[in-house]
Short mmCIF file of C-alpha atoms and ligand atoms in Angstrom, two decimals:
data_model
loop_
_atom_site.label_atom_id
_atom_site.label_comp_id
_atom_site.label_asym_id
_atom_site.label_seq_id
_atom_site.Cartn_x
_atom_site.Cartn_y
_atom_site.Cartn_z
CA UNK A 203 152.53 61.33 114.82
CA UNK A 204 150.75 58.54 116.64
CA UNK A 205 148.09 58.66 119.31
CA UNK A 206 146.94 55.83 121.55
CA UNK A 207 145.30 53.30 119.23
CA UNK A 208 142.73 52.06 121.77
CA UNK A 209 141.62 55.60 122.59
CA UNK A 210 141.44 56.55 118.92
CA UNK A 211 139.44 53.42 118.07
CA UNK A 212 136.83 54.03 120.75
CA UNK A 213 133.42 53.88 119.09
CA UNK A 214 131.16 56.92 119.57
CA UNK A 215 128.43 56.41 122.16
CA UNK A 216 125.15 55.10 120.79
CA UNK A 217 123.28 56.95 123.54
CA UNK A 218 125.02 60.22 122.70
CA UNK A 219 123.86 59.96 119.10
CA UNK A 220 120.24 60.05 120.22
CA UNK A 221 120.91 62.64 122.93
CA UNK A 222 122.55 64.94 120.41
CA UNK A 223 119.73 64.49 117.91
CA UNK A 224 117.16 65.28 120.63
CA UNK A 225 119.25 68.02 122.25
CA UNK A 226 117.33 71.08 123.40
CA UNK A 227 114.07 69.93 121.81
CA UNK A 228 111.19 70.66 124.15
CA UNK A 229 108.77 68.83 121.84
CA UNK A 230 110.59 65.56 122.61
CA UNK A 231 109.85 63.19 125.50
CA UNK A 232 113.30 62.56 126.93
CA UNK A 233 113.71 58.97 128.13
CA UNK A 234 117.29 58.51 126.99
CA UNK A 235 119.21 60.09 129.85
CA UNK A 236 120.77 57.90 132.54
CA UNK A 237 120.82 60.33 135.41
CA UNK A 238 118.35 61.14 138.19
CA UNK A 239 115.80 63.87 137.46
CA UNK A 240 115.90 64.98 141.10
CA UNK A 241 118.05 67.86 142.37
CA UNK A 242 120.95 67.17 144.71
CA UNK A 243 119.52 67.48 148.26
CA UNK A 244 119.87 71.08 149.50
CA UNK A 245 121.76 70.08 152.65
CA UNK A 246 124.40 68.42 150.48
CA UNK A 247 124.86 71.53 148.36
CA UNK A 248 125.03 73.65 151.53
CA UNK A 249 127.74 71.43 153.02
CA UNK A 250 129.97 71.90 149.96
CA UNK A 251 129.38 75.64 150.09
CA UNK A 252 130.21 75.80 153.79
CA UNK A 253 133.36 73.74 153.30
CA UNK A 254 134.57 76.03 150.55
CA UNK A 255 133.73 79.17 152.55
CA UNK A 256 135.60 77.73 155.54
CA UNK A 257 138.69 77.40 153.38
CA UNK A 258 138.57 73.63 152.85
CA UNK A 259 139.84 74.07 149.34
CA UNK A 260 143.29 72.49 149.43
CA UNK A 261 144.53 68.99 148.61
CA UNK A 262 143.41 66.13 150.82
CA UNK A 263 144.94 62.69 151.37
CA UNK A 264 144.84 60.77 148.06
CA UNK A 265 142.32 58.18 149.29
CA UNK A 266 140.04 60.82 150.83
CA UNK A 267 139.44 62.70 154.09
CA UNK A 268 139.41 60.35 157.11
CA UNK A 269 135.93 61.48 158.23
CA UNK A 270 134.38 60.47 154.91
CA UNK A 271 136.23 57.15 154.74
CA UNK A 272 135.04 56.33 158.28
CA UNK A 273 131.47 57.29 157.42
CA UNK A 274 131.65 55.14 154.30
CA UNK A 275 132.91 52.16 156.31
CA UNK A 276 129.81 52.53 158.50
CA UNK A 277 127.57 52.87 155.43
CA UNK A 278 129.00 49.75 153.80
CA UNK A 279 128.53 47.78 157.03
CA UNK A 280 124.94 48.95 157.51
CA UNK A 281 123.66 48.95 153.92
CA UNK A 282 125.87 46.52 152.00
CA UNK A 283 126.37 43.91 154.71
CA UNK A 284 130.14 43.62 154.89
CA UNK A 285 132.85 45.04 157.10
CA UNK A 286 135.78 47.14 155.97
CA UNK A 287 138.20 49.39 157.79
CA UNK A 288 138.32 53.04 156.60
CA UNK A 289 141.79 52.23 155.20
CA UNK A 290 140.15 49.79 152.78
CA UNK A 291 138.16 52.59 151.14
CA UNK A 292 139.59 54.72 148.33
CA UNK A 293 137.62 57.58 146.79
CA UNK A 294 137.34 58.04 143.05
CA UNK A 295 136.23 60.77 140.70
CA UNK A 296 132.82 59.14 140.36
CA UNK A 297 132.26 55.41 140.20
CA UNK A 298 133.64 55.54 136.66
CA UNK A 299 137.10 56.64 137.74
CA UNK A 300 137.05 54.32 140.78
CA UNK A 301 136.42 51.44 138.36
CA UNK A 302 139.23 52.51 136.06
CA UNK A 303 141.62 52.89 139.03
CA UNK A 304 140.57 49.46 140.35
CA UNK A 305 141.28 47.85 137.00
CA UNK A 306 144.63 49.67 136.89
CA UNK A 307 145.48 48.19 140.28
CA UNK A 308 144.29 44.65 139.47
CA UNK A 309 145.52 43.99 135.94
CA UNK A 310 148.42 44.03 133.50
CA UNK A 311 148.06 44.74 129.76
CA UNK A 312 147.13 41.53 127.97
CA UNK A 313 145.11 40.13 130.88
CA UNK A 314 141.59 38.92 130.18
CA UNK A 315 138.39 40.34 131.66
CA UNK A 316 134.87 38.92 131.58
CA UNK A 317 132.29 41.63 130.91
CA UNK A 318 128.50 41.46 130.72
CA UNK A 319 126.67 41.99 127.41
CA UNK A 320 124.53 44.10 127.35
CA UNK A 321 126.39 46.41 129.70
CA UNK A 322 127.29 49.99 130.46
CA UNK A 323 129.60 50.68 127.49
CA UNK A 324 132.33 52.28 129.61
CA UNK A 325 133.41 48.83 130.92
CA UNK A 326 134.65 47.83 127.47
CA UNK A 327 136.18 51.27 126.88
CA UNK A 328 138.20 51.20 130.10
CA UNK A 329 139.30 47.64 129.43
CA UNK A 330 140.51 48.66 125.97
CA UNK A 331 142.42 51.66 127.35
CA UNK A 332 144.22 49.36 129.80
CA UNK A 333 145.08 46.86 127.06
CA UNK A 334 142.83 44.14 128.47
CA UNK A 335 141.28 41.41 126.33
CA UNK A 336 137.56 41.52 127.02
CA UNK A 337 135.28 38.53 126.59
CA UNK A 338 131.56 39.18 126.84
CA UNK A 339 129.19 36.89 128.72
CA UNK A 340 125.60 37.08 127.49
CA UNK A 341 122.70 38.27 129.63
CA UNK A 342 119.40 37.15 128.13
CA UNK A 343 115.71 37.67 128.78
CA UNK A 344 115.27 33.87 129.04
CA UNK A 345 117.96 33.78 131.72
CA UNK A 346 116.50 36.73 133.65
CA UNK A 347 119.47 38.87 132.56
CA UNK A 348 121.84 37.36 135.13
CA UNK A 349 125.13 35.55 134.37
CA UNK A 350 125.00 31.83 133.55
CA UNK A 351 127.88 29.79 134.95
CA UNK A 352 128.11 27.68 131.80
CA UNK A 353 128.67 30.79 129.66
CA UNK A 354 131.41 32.00 131.98
CA UNK A 355 133.09 28.59 132.02
CA UNK A 356 133.13 28.66 128.22
CA UNK A 357 134.83 32.06 128.09
CA UNK A 358 137.42 31.85 130.84
CA UNK A 359 141.05 31.24 129.79
CA UNK A 360 144.31 31.02 131.73
CA UNK A 361 144.82 34.73 130.95
CA UNK A 362 141.51 35.82 132.51
CA UNK A 363 142.12 37.91 135.61
CA UNK A 364 138.85 39.70 136.37
CA UNK A 365 135.15 38.88 136.45
CA UNK A 366 133.16 42.09 136.30
CA UNK A 367 129.67 41.99 137.80
CA UNK A 368 127.10 44.78 137.72
CA UNK A 369 124.08 44.28 139.97
CA UNK A 370 121.73 46.14 139.84
CA UNK A 371 122.52 46.40 136.16
CA UNK A 372 122.54 49.34 133.83
CA UNK A 373 120.87 48.97 131.30
CA UNK A 374 118.87 45.90 132.40
CA UNK A 375 117.71 46.53 135.95
CA UNK A 376 118.46 42.90 136.78
CA UNK A 377 119.79 41.88 140.20
CA UNK A 378 121.89 38.83 141.06
CA UNK A 379 120.50 36.92 144.05
CA UNK A 380 122.47 35.37 146.91
CA UNK A 381 122.47 31.83 145.59
CA UNK A 382 123.79 32.79 142.14
CA UNK A 383 126.27 35.23 143.64
CA UNK A 384 127.68 32.44 145.81
CA UNK A 385 128.17 30.29 142.73
CA UNK A 386 129.79 33.16 140.87
CA UNK A 387 132.29 33.58 143.70
CA UNK A 388 133.02 29.84 143.62
CA UNK A 389 133.64 30.15 139.87
CA UNK A 390 136.00 33.09 140.50
CA UNK A 391 137.88 31.11 143.17
CA UNK A 392 138.17 28.08 140.87
CA UNK A 393 139.84 30.21 138.20
CA UNK A 394 141.78 32.55 140.51
CA UNK A 395 139.91 35.65 139.35
CA UNK A 396 139.37 39.01 140.97
CA UNK A 397 135.72 39.98 141.16
CA UNK A 398 135.14 43.64 140.37
CA UNK A 399 131.61 44.43 141.50
CA UNK A 400 130.00 47.59 140.16
CA UNK A 401 127.30 48.49 142.67
CA UNK A 402 126.71 52.09 141.66
CA UNK A 403 122.95 51.46 141.91
CA UNK A 404 123.20 49.66 145.28
CA UNK A 405 120.55 51.75 147.01
CA UNK A 406 118.06 51.81 144.16
CA UNK A 407 116.45 48.41 144.54
CA UNK A 408 112.82 47.36 144.64
CA UNK A 409 112.63 43.86 146.07
CA UNK A 410 115.48 43.26 148.51
CA UNK A 411 117.20 40.43 146.60
CA UNK A 412 120.44 42.32 145.85
CA UNK A 413 123.54 41.08 147.65
CA UNK A 414 127.11 42.37 147.58
CA UNK A 415 129.58 39.68 146.57
CA UNK A 416 131.95 41.22 149.14
CA UNK A 417 129.47 40.10 151.83
CA UNK A 418 130.00 36.50 150.69
CA UNK A 419 133.73 36.78 149.99
CA UNK A 420 135.82 34.35 152.02
CA UNK A 421 139.24 34.87 150.48
CA UNK A 422 139.70 38.56 149.69
CA UNK A 423 139.04 38.56 145.95
CA UNK A 424 136.29 41.17 145.70
CA UNK A 425 136.74 44.85 144.92
CA UNK A 426 133.48 46.83 145.01
CA UNK A 427 132.75 50.18 143.47
CA UNK A 428 129.98 52.47 144.70
CA UNK A 429 128.88 55.95 143.73
CA UNK A 430 127.05 58.97 145.11
CA UNK A 431 125.81 59.83 141.61
CA UNK A 432 122.60 57.83 141.48
CA UNK A 433 121.77 57.39 145.17
CA UNK A 434 121.88 61.11 145.97
CA UNK A 435 121.32 62.63 142.52
CA UNK A 436 124.93 63.83 142.46
CA UNK A 437 126.10 62.88 138.96
CA UNK A 438 127.97 66.13 138.33
CA UNK A 439 129.76 66.19 141.66
CA UNK A 440 131.94 63.22 140.67
CA UNK A 441 132.17 61.18 143.84
CA UNK A 442 132.51 57.42 144.03
CA UNK A 443 134.61 54.95 146.00
CA UNK A 444 136.07 51.48 145.94
CA UNK A 445 136.30 49.05 148.84
CA UNK A 446 139.04 46.47 148.56
CA UNK A 447 141.04 43.94 150.58
CA UNK A 448 143.75 45.81 152.56
CA UNK A 449 146.68 44.98 150.24
CA UNK A 450 144.67 45.97 147.16
CA UNK A 451 143.40 49.19 148.77
CA UNK A 452 146.99 50.27 149.37
CA UNK A 453 147.90 49.72 145.72
CA UNK A 454 144.70 51.42 144.62
CA UNK A 455 145.44 54.49 146.76
CA UNK A 456 148.93 54.63 145.26
CA UNK A 457 147.50 54.38 141.75
CA UNK A 458 145.15 57.29 142.48
CA UNK A 459 148.09 59.61 143.22
CA UNK A 460 149.25 60.00 139.59
CA UNK A 461 145.71 59.61 138.24
CA UNK A 462 143.86 62.28 140.26
CA UNK A 463 145.95 63.18 143.36
CA UNK A 464 142.71 63.54 145.32
CA UNK A 465 139.01 64.25 144.95
CA UNK A 466 137.65 67.79 144.84
CA UNK A 467 137.67 68.81 148.50
CA UNK A 468 134.25 70.53 148.89
CA UNK A 469 132.73 67.51 147.11
CA UNK A 470 134.09 65.26 149.83
CA UNK A 471 132.28 67.34 152.45
CA UNK A 472 129.15 67.18 150.33
CA UNK A 473 129.52 63.39 150.39
CA UNK A 474 129.76 63.42 154.17
CA UNK A 475 126.54 65.44 154.36
CA UNK A 476 124.84 63.08 151.89
CA UNK A 477 125.61 60.11 154.14
CA UNK A 478 124.06 62.00 157.04
CA UNK A 479 120.80 62.63 155.12
CA UNK A 480 117.61 61.42 156.79
CA UNK A 481 116.67 58.02 155.27
CA UNK A 482 113.59 59.47 153.54
CA UNK A 483 115.79 61.48 151.15
CA UNK A 484 116.83 58.32 149.30
CA UNK A 485 113.63 56.42 150.10
CA UNK A 486 111.47 59.08 148.41
CA UNK A 487 113.48 58.89 145.19
CA UNK A 488 113.40 55.08 145.22
CA UNK A 489 109.63 55.17 145.80
CA UNK A 490 109.24 57.42 142.76
CA UNK A 491 111.35 55.10 140.57
CA UNK A 492 109.33 52.09 141.73
CA UNK A 493 106.04 53.81 140.96
CA UNK A 494 107.29 54.80 137.50
CA UNK A 495 108.53 51.27 136.87
CA UNK A 496 105.09 49.90 137.73
CA UNK A 497 103.44 52.41 135.40
CA UNK A 498 105.74 51.61 132.46
CA UNK A 499 105.65 47.85 132.93
CA UNK A 500 101.86 47.93 133.36
CA UNK A 501 101.32 49.97 130.19
CA UNK A 502 103.71 47.97 128.03
CA UNK A 503 102.14 44.74 129.31
CA UNK A 504 98.75 46.04 128.19
CA UNK A 505 100.18 46.74 124.73
CA UNK A 506 101.77 43.29 124.63
CA UNK A 507 105.30 44.65 124.36
CA UNK A 508 107.68 42.41 126.37
CA UNK A 509 109.54 44.36 129.05
CA UNK A 510 111.87 43.15 131.77
CA UNK A 511 110.55 44.10 135.20
CA UNK A 512 113.59 45.75 136.79
CA UNK A 513 114.47 44.83 140.38
CA UNK A 514 116.89 47.74 140.68
CA UNK A 515 118.44 50.80 138.99
CA UNK A 516 116.11 53.11 137.05
CA UNK A 517 115.73 51.65 133.58
CA UNK A 518 113.15 49.62 131.70
CA UNK A 519 114.60 47.26 129.08
CA UNK A 520 112.03 46.73 126.38
CA UNK A 521 111.98 44.00 123.72
CA UNK A 522 111.14 45.73 120.43
CA UNK A 523 112.22 42.87 118.17
CA UNK A 524 108.65 42.60 116.80
CA UNK A 525 109.42 45.81 114.86
CA UNK A 526 111.98 43.90 112.73
CA UNK A 527 114.29 46.89 112.68
CA UNK A 528 117.82 47.50 113.93
CA UNK A 529 117.59 49.01 117.44
CA UNK A 530 119.48 52.16 116.44
CA UNK A 531 117.23 52.73 113.45
CA UNK A 532 114.19 52.14 115.60
CA UNK A 533 115.38 54.72 118.13
CA UNK A 534 115.97 57.25 115.33
CA UNK A 535 112.56 56.52 113.83
CA UNK A 536 110.89 56.84 117.24
CA UNK A 537 112.47 60.26 117.62
CA UNK A 538 111.50 61.36 114.12
CA UNK A 539 107.93 60.04 114.07
CA UNK A 540 106.85 59.99 117.71
CA UNK A 541 109.17 62.58 119.29
CA UNK A 542 110.43 60.16 121.93
CA UNK A 543 114.14 59.76 122.71
CA UNK A 544 115.30 56.38 124.08
CA UNK A 545 118.65 54.61 124.20
CA UNK A 546 118.99 51.90 121.54
CA UNK A 547 119.92 48.51 123.02
CA UNK A 548 122.88 48.24 120.65
CA UNK A 549 124.54 51.13 122.54
CA UNK A 550 125.14 48.53 125.27
CA UNK A 551 126.59 45.72 123.17
CA UNK A 552 125.58 43.21 120.57
CA UNK A 553 123.23 41.54 123.06
CA UNK A 554 121.16 44.73 123.02
CA UNK A 555 119.93 44.19 119.47
CA UNK A 556 116.14 44.14 119.46
CA UNK A 557 115.87 46.19 122.66
CA UNK A 558 115.63 49.80 123.79
CA UNK A 559 116.25 51.26 127.23
CA UNK A 560 113.80 53.70 128.77
CA UNK A 561 115.14 55.78 131.62
CA UNK A 562 112.77 56.03 134.58
CA UNK A 563 114.34 59.38 135.45
CA UNK A 564 111.38 61.26 133.98
CA UNK A 565 107.94 62.21 135.23
CA UNK A 566 105.27 59.53 135.32
CA UNK A 567 103.21 61.39 132.69
CA UNK A 568 106.19 61.60 130.34
CA UNK A 569 106.94 57.92 130.86
CA UNK A 570 103.34 56.87 130.32
CA UNK A 571 103.03 58.88 127.12
CA UNK A 572 106.47 57.77 125.90
CA UNK A 573 105.65 54.10 126.53
CA UNK A 574 102.42 54.36 124.56
CA UNK A 575 104.15 56.07 121.64
CA UNK A 576 106.88 53.41 121.62
CA UNK A 577 104.33 50.61 121.70
CA UNK A 578 102.38 52.33 118.91
CA UNK A 579 105.43 52.56 116.66
CA UNK A 580 106.42 48.93 117.27
CA UNK A 581 102.85 47.85 116.50
CA UNK A 582 102.89 49.86 113.27
CA UNK A 583 106.22 48.43 112.18
CA UNK A 584 105.25 44.88 113.13
CA UNK A 585 102.15 45.17 110.93
CA UNK A 586 104.08 46.10 107.78
CA UNK A 587 104.46 43.43 105.11
CA UNK A 588 107.58 41.27 105.34
N1 LIG B 657 128.45 52.02 136.64
C1 LIG B 657 127.31 52.00 135.96
C2 LIG B 657 126.67 50.69 135.68
C3 LIG B 657 126.74 53.18 135.50
O1 LIG B 657 125.58 53.15 134.84
C4 LIG B 657 127.38 54.41 135.78
C5 LIG B 657 126.82 55.68 135.28
O2 LIG B 657 125.95 55.73 134.46
C6 LIG B 657 128.56 54.36 136.51
C7 LIG B 657 129.07 53.15 136.92
C8 LIG B 657 129.37 55.58 136.85
O3 LIG B 657 128.73 56.58 137.47
P1 LIG B 657 129.53 57.76 138.14
O4 LIG B 657 130.88 57.81 137.53
O5 LIG B 657 128.73 58.98 137.89
O6 LIG B 657 129.63 57.39 139.60
#
């Protein structure tokens, strides 16, 4: 009997390997996990509880309850700088499922997609499940970890249908500025590509340079995916959404019917409450991430370990190539010898060789100690004879 070849061939997650090895160990400094260390705001939890107690437990419209779609249209206008009607918003089961549904709506098997490398590994997995041919455009330290037009021009073929952008980036923390974004949209227009913009970290930015490609879109080619997971510390609630040009949103909503039918109903009310949170709820978390970033970057700078200063998201991408060890092996050795768990760069693609990702979703003390232990191990390995 046969199973789906792409699903069967999916490589195991390189982050999971470390997570599993470090699982339940209180002696380990956990810097591998990519989810906020804050609780979901109490008012959000209460809203879900109240909705369930009031009997709001049945199916909803596939694309989401009208009140939430209207509130999201207002959010997108105010915080992301572009205008959409509520009908152009379709909820997903987290940003992950909204991305998968968007790709389902935009592509046919055999189409090409341009993906970043390094990148969140799920992009390549979803592309494989949909039978897409992925080509990977490099993001490098020298280039500030943003896409280079010349690389994209070299990879695009007549079959390419989608350019996927992720700004702020997981795992890099890089942000694409307005000027480059404009040129990326021109590139997409030249080659008749959809732009699928993953902005799941849209509200976790530190310097104000992030821009939504949809805010610069002049011809309806941008689909944007957002999430409640990171902004409101709601990873387990599974709430995300896509905004799309009207014709695409209709197709997307239709595609969601067989995929999920609708989103968990109390979760939708939780989302509504999250959007009504006082601004300091998100601002306080962002302030904490920024402070932790400054601590980690400052410490690693002192140790002479090159680290990219993230402009968004909550990760520090550290160059450990001086250790002359495969990134996965280094992560395993760091866990064994220094009791620190980090994500090996190779979990995010070939371009991650020589790097590790530290998650800033940990206390400042844990991050400071973890950074020192990492730097210490790299120094030790760098000093060994060749
Ligand atoms: N996009 C990126 C870049 C991510 O890092 C993640 C989660 O780690 C997601 C999307 C999906 O998040 P969720 O499905 O929880 O909204």
